JSON list of C-alpha atoms in Angstrom, two decimals:
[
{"chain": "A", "resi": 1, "resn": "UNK", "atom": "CA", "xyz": [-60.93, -79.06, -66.23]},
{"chain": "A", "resi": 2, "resn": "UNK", "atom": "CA", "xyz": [-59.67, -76.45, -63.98]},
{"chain": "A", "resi": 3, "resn": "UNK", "atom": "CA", "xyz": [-58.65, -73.07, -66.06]},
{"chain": "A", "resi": 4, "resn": "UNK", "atom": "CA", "xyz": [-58.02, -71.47, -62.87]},
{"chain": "A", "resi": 5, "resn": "UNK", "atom": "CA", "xyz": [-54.97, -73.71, -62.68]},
{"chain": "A", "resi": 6, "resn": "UNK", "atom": "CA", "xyz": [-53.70, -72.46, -65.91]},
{"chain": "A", "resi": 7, "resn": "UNK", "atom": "CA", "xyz": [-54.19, -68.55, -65.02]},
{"chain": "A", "resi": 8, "resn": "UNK", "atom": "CA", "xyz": [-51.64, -69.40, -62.21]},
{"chain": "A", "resi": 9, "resn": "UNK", "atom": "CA", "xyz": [-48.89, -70.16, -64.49]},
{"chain": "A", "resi": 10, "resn": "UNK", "atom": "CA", "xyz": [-49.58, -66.93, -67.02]},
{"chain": "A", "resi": 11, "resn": "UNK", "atom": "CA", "xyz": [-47.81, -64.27, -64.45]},
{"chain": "A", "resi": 12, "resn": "UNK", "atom": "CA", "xyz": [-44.89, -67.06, -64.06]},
{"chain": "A", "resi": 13, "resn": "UNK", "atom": "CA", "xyz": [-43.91, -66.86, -67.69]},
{"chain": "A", "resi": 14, "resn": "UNK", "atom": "CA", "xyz": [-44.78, -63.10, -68.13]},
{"chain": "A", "resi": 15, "resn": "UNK", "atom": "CA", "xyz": [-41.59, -62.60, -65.11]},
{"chain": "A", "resi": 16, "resn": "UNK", "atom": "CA", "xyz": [-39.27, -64.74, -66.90]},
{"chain": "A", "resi": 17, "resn": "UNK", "atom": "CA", "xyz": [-39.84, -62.80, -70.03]},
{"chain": "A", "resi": 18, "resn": "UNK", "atom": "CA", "xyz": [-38.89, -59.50, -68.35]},
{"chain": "A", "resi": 19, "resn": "UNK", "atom": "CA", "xyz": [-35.79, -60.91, -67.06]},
{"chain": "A", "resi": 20, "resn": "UNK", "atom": "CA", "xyz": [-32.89, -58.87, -68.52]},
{"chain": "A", "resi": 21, "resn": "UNK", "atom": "CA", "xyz": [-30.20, -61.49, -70.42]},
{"chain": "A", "resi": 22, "resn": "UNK", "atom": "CA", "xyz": [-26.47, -61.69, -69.56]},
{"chain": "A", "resi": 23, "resn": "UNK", "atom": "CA", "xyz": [-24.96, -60.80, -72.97]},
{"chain": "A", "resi": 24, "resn": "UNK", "atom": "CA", "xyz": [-21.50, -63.18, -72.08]},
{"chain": "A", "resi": 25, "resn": "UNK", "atom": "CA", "xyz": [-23.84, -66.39, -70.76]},
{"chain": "A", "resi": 26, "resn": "UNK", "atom": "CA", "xyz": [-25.63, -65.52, -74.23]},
{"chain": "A", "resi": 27, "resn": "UNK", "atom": "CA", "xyz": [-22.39, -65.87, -75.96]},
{"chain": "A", "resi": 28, "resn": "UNK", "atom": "CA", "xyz": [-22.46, -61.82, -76.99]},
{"chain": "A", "resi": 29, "resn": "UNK", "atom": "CA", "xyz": [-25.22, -62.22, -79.46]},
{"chain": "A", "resi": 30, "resn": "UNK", "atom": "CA", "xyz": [-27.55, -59.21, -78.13]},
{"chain": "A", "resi": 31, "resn": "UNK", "atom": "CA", "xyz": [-24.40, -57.47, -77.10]},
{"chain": "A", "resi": 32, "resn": "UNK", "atom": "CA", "xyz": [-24.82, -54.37, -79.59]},
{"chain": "A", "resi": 33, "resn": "UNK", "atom": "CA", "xyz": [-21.29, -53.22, -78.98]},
{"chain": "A", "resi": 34, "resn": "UNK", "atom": "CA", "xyz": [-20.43, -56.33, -81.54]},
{"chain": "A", "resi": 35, "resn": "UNK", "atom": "CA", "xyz": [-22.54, -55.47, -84.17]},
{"chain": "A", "resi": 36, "resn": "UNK", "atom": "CA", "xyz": [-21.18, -53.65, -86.70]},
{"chain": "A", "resi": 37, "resn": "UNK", "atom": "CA", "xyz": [-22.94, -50.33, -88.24]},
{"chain": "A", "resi": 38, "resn": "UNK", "atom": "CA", "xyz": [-23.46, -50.87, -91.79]},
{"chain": "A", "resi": 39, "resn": "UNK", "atom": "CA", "xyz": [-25.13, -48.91, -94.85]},
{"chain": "A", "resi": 40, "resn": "UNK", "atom": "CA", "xyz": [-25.23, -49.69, -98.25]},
{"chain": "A", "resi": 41, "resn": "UNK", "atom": "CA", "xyz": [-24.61, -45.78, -100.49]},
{"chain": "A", "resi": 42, "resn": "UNK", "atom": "CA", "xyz": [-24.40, -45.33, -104.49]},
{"chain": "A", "resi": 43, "resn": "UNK", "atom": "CA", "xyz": [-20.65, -43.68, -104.52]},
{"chain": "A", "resi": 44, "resn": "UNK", "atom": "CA", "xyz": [-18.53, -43.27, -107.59]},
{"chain": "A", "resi": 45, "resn": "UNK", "atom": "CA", "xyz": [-14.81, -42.83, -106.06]},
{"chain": "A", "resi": 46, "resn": "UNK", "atom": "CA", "xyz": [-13.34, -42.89, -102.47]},
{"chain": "A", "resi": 47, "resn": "UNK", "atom": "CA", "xyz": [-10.66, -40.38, -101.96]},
{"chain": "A", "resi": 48, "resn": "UNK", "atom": "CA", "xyz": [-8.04, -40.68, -98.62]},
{"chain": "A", "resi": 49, "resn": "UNK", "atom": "CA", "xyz": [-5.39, -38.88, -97.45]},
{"chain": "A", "resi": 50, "resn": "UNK", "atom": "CA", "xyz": [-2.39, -40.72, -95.83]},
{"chain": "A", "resi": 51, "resn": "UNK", "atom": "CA", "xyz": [-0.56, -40.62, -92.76]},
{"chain": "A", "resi": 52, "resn": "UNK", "atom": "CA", "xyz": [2.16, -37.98, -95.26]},
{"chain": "A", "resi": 53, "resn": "UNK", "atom": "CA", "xyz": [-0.40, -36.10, -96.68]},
{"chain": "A", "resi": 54, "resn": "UNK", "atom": "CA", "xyz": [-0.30, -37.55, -99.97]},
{"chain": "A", "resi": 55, "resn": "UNK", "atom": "CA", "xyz": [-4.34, -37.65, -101.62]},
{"chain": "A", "resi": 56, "resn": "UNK", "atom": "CA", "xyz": [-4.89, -41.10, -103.28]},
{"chain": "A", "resi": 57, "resn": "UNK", "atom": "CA", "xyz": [-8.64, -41.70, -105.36]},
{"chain": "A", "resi": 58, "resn": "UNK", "atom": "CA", "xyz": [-9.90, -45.25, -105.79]},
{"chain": "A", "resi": 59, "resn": "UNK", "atom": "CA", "xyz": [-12.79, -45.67, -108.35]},
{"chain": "A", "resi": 60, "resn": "UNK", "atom": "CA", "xyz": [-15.70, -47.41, -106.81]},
{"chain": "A", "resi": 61, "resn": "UNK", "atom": "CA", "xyz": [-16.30, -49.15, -110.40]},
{"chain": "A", "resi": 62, "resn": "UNK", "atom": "CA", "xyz": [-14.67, -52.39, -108.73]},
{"chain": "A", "resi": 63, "resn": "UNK", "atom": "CA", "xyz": [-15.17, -51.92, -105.03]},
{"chain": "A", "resi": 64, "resn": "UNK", "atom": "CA", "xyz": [-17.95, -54.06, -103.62]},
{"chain": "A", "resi": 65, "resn": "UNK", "atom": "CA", "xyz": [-17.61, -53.07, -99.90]},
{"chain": "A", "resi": 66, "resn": "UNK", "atom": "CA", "xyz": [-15.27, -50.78, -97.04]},
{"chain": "A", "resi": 67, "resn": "UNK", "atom": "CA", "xyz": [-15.09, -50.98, -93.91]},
{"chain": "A", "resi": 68, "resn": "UNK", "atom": "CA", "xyz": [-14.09, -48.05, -91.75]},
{"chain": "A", "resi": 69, "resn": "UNK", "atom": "CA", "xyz": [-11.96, -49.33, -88.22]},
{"chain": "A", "resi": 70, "resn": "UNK", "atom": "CA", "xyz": [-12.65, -46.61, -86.01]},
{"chain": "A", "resi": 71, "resn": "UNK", "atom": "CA", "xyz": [-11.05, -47.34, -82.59]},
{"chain": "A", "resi": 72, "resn": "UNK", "atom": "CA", "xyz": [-7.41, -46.71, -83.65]},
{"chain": "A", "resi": 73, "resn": "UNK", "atom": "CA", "xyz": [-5.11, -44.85, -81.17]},
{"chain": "A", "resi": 74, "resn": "UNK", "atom": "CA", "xyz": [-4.31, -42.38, -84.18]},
{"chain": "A", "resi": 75, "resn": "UNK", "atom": "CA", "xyz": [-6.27, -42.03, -87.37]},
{"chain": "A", "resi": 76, "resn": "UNK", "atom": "CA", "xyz": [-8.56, -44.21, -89.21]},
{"chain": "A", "resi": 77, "resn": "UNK", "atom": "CA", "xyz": [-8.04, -47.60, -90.94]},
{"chain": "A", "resi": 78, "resn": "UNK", "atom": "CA", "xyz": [-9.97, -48.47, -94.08]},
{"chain": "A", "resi": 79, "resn": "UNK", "atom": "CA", "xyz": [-10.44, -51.97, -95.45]},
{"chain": "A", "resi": 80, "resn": "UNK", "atom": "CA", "xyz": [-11.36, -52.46, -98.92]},
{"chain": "A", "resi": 81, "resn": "UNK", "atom": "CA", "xyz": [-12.83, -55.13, -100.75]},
{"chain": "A", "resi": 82, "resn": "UNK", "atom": "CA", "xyz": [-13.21, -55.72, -104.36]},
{"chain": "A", "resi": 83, "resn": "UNK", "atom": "CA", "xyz": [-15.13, -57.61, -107.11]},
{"chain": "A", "resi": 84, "resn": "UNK", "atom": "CA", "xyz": [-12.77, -60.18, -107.98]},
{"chain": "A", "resi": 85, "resn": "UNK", "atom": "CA", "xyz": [-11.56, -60.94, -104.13]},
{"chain": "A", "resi": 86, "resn": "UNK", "atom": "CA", "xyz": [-9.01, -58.39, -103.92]},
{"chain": "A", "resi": 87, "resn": "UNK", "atom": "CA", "xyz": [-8.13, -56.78, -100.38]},
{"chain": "A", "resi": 88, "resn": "UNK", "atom": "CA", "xyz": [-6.66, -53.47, -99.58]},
{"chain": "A", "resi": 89, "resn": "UNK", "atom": "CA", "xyz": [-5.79, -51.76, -96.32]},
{"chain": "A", "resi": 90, "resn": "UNK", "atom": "CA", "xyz": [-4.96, -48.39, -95.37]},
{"chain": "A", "resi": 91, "resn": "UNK", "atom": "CA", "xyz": [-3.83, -46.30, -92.99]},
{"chain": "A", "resi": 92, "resn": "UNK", "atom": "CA", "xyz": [-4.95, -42.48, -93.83]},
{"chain": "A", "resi": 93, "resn": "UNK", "atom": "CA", "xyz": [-5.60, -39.31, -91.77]},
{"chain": "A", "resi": 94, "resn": "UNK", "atom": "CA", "xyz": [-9.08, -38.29, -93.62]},
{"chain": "A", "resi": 95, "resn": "UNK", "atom": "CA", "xyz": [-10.89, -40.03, -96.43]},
{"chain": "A", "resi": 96, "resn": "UNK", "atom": "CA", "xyz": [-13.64, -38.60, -98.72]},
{"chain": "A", "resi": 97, "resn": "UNK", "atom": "CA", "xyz": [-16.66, -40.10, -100.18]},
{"chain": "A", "resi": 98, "resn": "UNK", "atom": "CA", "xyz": [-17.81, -38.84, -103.62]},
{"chain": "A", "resi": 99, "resn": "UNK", "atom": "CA", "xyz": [-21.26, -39.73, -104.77]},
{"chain": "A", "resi": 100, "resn": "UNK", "atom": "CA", "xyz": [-21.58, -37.43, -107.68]},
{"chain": "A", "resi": 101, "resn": "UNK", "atom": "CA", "xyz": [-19.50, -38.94, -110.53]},
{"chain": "A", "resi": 102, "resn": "UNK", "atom": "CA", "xyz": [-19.31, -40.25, -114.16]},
{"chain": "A", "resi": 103, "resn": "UNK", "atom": "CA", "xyz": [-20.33, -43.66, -112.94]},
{"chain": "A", "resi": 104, "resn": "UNK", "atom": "CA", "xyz": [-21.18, -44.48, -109.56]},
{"chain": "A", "resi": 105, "resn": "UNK", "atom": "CA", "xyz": [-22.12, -48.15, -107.81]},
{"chain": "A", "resi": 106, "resn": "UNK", "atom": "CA", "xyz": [-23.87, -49.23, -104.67]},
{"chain": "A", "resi": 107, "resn": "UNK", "atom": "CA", "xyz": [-21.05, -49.79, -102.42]},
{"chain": "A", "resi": 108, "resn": "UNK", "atom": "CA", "xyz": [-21.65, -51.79, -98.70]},
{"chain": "A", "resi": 109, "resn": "UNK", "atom": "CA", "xyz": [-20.27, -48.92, -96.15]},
{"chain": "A", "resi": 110, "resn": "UNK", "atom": "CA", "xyz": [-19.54, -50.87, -92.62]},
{"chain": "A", "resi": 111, "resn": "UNK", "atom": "CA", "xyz": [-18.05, -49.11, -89.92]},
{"chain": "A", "resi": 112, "resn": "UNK", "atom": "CA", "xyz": [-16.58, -51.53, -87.25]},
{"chain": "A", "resi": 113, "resn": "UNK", "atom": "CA", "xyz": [-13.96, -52.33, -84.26]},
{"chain": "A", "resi": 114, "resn": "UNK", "atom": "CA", "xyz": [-10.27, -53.71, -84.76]},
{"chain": "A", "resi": 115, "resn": "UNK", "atom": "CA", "xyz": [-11.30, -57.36, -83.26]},
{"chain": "A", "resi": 116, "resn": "UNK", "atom": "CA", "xyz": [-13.79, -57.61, -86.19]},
{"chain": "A", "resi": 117, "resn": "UNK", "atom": "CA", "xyz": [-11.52, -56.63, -89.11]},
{"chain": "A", "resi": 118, "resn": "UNK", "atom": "CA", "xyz": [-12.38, -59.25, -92.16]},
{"chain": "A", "resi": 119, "resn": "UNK", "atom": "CA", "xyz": [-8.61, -59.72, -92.83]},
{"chain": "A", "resi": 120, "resn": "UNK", "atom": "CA", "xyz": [-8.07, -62.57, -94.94]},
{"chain": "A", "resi": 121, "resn": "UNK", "atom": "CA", "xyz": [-7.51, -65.62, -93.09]},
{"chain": "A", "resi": 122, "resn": "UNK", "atom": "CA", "xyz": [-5.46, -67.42, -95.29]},
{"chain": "A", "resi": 123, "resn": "UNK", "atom": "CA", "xyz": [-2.77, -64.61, -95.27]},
{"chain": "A", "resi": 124, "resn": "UNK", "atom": "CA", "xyz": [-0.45, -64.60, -92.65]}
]
């Protein structure tokens, strides 16, 4: 057999492995600006501050995840998520993370875009 014929083919493939990838022909799964950043952080309450200025606390004892929506016009949007399937979301100037508590819990911290919000579907 010939191996020189095969060492032609080696600097083929190496080329088409180098070739940057369209992210929209790939269907935007190596486009990074989808992925959301997430973070997983022992907290024991999450404190926010409305759009009046009123200071609210949540205790984390029942909140399994909370995503912050970031590119808002004006202020921040939080989405909440809870052990038994419960969904909040709010609207709030500021909000406060306290890790130093009575009882804290490992709570999934995402921070995402508007066109990825996990709204319930079956609510509209």
């Amino acid at each position: 057999m010939k191996y020189w014929k095969l060492l032609l083919a080696v600097p083929v493939v190496a080329a088409l492995a180098m070739v940057p990838q369209d992210p929209s022909r790939a269907g935007g799964a190596g486009d990074p600006s989808l992925d959301d950043i997430a973070h997983v952080l022992p907290i024991s309450e999450l404190q926010y501050v409305t759009r009046q200025g009123q200071t609210t606390v949540v205790s984390a004892r029942n909140v399994v995840e909370i995503r912050l929506i970031d590119d808002l016009p004006e202020g921040i949007r939080l989405e909440l998520y809870y052990d038994n399937g419960d969904y909040s979301l709010i609207d709030a100037q500021a909000f406060h993370l306290l890790r130093a508590g009575q009882s804290t819990r490992e709570v999934k911290l995402v921070r995402g875009k508007q066109s990825r919000m996990r709204f319930p579907q079956g609510i509209r």
